[in-house]
Coordinates of C-alpha atoms and ligand atoms in Angstrom, one line a residue:
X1 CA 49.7 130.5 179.5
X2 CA 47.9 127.2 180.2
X3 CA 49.5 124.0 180.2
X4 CA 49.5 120.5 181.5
X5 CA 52.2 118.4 183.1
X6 CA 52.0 114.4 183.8
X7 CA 53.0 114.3 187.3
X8 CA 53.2 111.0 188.7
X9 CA 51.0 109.1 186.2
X10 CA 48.3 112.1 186.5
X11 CA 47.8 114.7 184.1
X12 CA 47.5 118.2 185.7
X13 CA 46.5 121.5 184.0
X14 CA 48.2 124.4 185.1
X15 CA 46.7 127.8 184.0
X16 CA 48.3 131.0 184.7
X17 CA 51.8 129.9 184.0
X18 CA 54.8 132.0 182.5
X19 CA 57.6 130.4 180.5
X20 CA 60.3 130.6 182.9
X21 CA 59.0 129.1 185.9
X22 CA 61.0 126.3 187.1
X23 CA 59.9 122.5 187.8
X24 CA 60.9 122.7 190.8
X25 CA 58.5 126.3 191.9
X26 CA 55.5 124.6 189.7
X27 CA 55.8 120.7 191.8
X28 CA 55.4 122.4 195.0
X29 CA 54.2 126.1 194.7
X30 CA 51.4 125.0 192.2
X31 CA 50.8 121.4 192.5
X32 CA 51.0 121.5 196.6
X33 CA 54.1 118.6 195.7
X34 CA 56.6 120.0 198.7
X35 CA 58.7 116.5 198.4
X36 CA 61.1 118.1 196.2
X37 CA 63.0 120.5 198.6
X38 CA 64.6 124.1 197.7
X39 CA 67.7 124.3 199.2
X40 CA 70.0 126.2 196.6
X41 CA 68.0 126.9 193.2
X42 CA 71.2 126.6 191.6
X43 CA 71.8 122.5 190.6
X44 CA 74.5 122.4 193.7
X45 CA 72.6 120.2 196.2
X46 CA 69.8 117.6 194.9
X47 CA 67.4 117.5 197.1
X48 CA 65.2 118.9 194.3
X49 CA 65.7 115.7 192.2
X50 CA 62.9 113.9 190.3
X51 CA 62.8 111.9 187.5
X52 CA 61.8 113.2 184.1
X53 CA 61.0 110.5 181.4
X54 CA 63.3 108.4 183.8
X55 CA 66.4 110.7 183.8
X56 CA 67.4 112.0 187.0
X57 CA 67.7 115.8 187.1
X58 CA 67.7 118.7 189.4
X59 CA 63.4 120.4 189.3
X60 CA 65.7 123.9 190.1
X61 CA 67.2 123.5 186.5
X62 CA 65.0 122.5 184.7
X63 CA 61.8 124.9 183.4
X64 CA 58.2 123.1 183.6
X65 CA 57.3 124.5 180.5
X66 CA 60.0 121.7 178.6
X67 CA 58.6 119.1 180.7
X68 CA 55.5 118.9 178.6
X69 CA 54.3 115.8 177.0
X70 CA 57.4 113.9 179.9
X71 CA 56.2 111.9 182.7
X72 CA 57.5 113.3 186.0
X73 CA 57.9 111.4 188.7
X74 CA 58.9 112.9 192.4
X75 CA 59.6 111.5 195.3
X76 CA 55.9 111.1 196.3
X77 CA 55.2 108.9 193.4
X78 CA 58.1 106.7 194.3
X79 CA 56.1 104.4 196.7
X80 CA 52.7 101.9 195.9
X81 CA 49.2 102.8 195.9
X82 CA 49.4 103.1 199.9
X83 CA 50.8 107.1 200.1
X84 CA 51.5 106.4 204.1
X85 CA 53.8 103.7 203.3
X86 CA 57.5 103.8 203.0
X87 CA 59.4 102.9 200.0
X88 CA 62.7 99.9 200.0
X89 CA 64.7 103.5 200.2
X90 CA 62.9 105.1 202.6
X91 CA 62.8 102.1 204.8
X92 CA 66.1 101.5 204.6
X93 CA 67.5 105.1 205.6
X94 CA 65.5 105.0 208.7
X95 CA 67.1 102.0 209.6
X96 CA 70.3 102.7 209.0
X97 CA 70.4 106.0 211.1
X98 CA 71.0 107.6 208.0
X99 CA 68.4 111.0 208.3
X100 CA 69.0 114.0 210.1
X101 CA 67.1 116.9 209.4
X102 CA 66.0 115.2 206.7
X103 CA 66.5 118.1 204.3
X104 CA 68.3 116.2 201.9
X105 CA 66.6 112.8 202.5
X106 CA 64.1 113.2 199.5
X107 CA 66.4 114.1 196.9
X108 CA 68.5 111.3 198.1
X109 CA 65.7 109.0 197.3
X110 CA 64.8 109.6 194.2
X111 CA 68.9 109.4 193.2
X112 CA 68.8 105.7 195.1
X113 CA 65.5 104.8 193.5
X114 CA 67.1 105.4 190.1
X115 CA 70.3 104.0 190.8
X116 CA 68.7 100.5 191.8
X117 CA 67.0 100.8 188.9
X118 CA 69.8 100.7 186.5
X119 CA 72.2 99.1 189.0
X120 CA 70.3 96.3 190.9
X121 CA 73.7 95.3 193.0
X122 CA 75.5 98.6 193.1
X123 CA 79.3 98.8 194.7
X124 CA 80.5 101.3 196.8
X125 CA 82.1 103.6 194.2
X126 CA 79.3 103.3 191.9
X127 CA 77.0 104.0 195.0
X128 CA 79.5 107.4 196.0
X129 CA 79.1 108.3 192.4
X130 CA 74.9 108.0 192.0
X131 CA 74.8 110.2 195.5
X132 CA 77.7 112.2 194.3
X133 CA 75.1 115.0 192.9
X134 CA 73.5 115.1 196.6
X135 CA 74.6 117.1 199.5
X136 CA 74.0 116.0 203.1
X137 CA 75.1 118.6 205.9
X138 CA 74.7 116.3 208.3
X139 CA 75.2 112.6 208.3
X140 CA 78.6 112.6 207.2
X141 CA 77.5 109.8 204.6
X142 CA 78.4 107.0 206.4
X143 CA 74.9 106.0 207.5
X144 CA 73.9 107.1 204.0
X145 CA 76.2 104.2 202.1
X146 CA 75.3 102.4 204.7
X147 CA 71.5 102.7 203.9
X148 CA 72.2 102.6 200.1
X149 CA 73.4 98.9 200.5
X150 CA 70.8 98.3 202.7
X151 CA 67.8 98.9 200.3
X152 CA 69.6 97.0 197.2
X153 CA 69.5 94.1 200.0
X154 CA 65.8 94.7 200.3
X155 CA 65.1 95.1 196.8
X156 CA 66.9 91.4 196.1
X157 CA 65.2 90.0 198.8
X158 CA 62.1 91.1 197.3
X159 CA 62.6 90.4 193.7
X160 CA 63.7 86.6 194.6
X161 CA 61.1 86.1 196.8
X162 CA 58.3 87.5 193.8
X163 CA 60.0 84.9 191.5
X164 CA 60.0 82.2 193.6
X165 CA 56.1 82.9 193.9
X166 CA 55.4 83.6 190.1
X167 CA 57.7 80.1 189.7
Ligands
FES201 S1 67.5 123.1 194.9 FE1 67.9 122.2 193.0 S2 70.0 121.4 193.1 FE2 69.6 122.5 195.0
FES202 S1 70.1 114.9 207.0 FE1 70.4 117.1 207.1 S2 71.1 117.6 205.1 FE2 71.1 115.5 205.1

């Protein structure tokens, strides 16, 4: 079957497709979209997450073929215009020691990104809960929180200083 996904703002035809392929194996094995990692295929670990008409779900779960007519966003289409440059999130991990391998790290962005989202100022147990769906084998989350508060920090800084200039 043919088809066509909005990926990122951009529609995209797919042509050869079958039914049952996941989001996940169509983002990066037809698209060329590696962001979203494959770590489990089974909704254990996260680092598959994108958003799809702003909810955040797991790519592995979900089949491409009931994302049509949804916006998806991944983890690539987080940032500005400027594909080289890193998101508040991104930024903000680095800095805070908080990536390892980095297996994990994109998932973990997208689950941050929406969390700010809806939760401008998030505390630490709403923070544990967002990341909750997200495994890290190697950070220990420490540096993780740490990075979470980090970027919400960033993001007010931000947001004040773009209404003090539209004021
Ligand atoms: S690869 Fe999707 S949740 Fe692990
Ligand atoms: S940094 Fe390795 S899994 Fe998180």
């Amino acid at each position: 079957m043919s088809y066509r996904l909005r990926v990122n703002g951009t529609p995209q035809e797919l042509e050869d497709g079958w039914l049952g392929e996941s989001l996940l194996f169509v983002l990066r094995e037809r698209l060329g979209l590696p962001g979203s990692k494959n770590a489990c295929e089974q909704g254990e670990c996260g680092s598959c997450s994108v958003l799809v008409d702003g909810r955040l779900l797991c790519s592995c779960l979900v089949l491409a073929a009931s994302a049509l007519g949804c916006e998806v966003t991944t983890v690539e289409g987080l940032g500005g215009p400027d594909p080289t440059a890193l998101t508040d999130v991104q930024r903000a991990l680095v800095e805070a020691g908080a990536i390892q391998c980095g297996f994990c790290t994109p998932g973990l962005v997208v689950a941050v990104h929406d969390l700010l989202e809806r939760v401008p100022e998030p505390g630490d147990w709403e923070i544990r809960e967002a990341i909750s769906g997200n495994l890290c084998r190697c950070t220990g989350y420490g540096r993780i929180l740490d990075a979470v508060q980090r970027a919400a920090r960033l993001r007010s800084a931000a947001r004040r200083t773009s209404s003090a200039g539209a004021g």
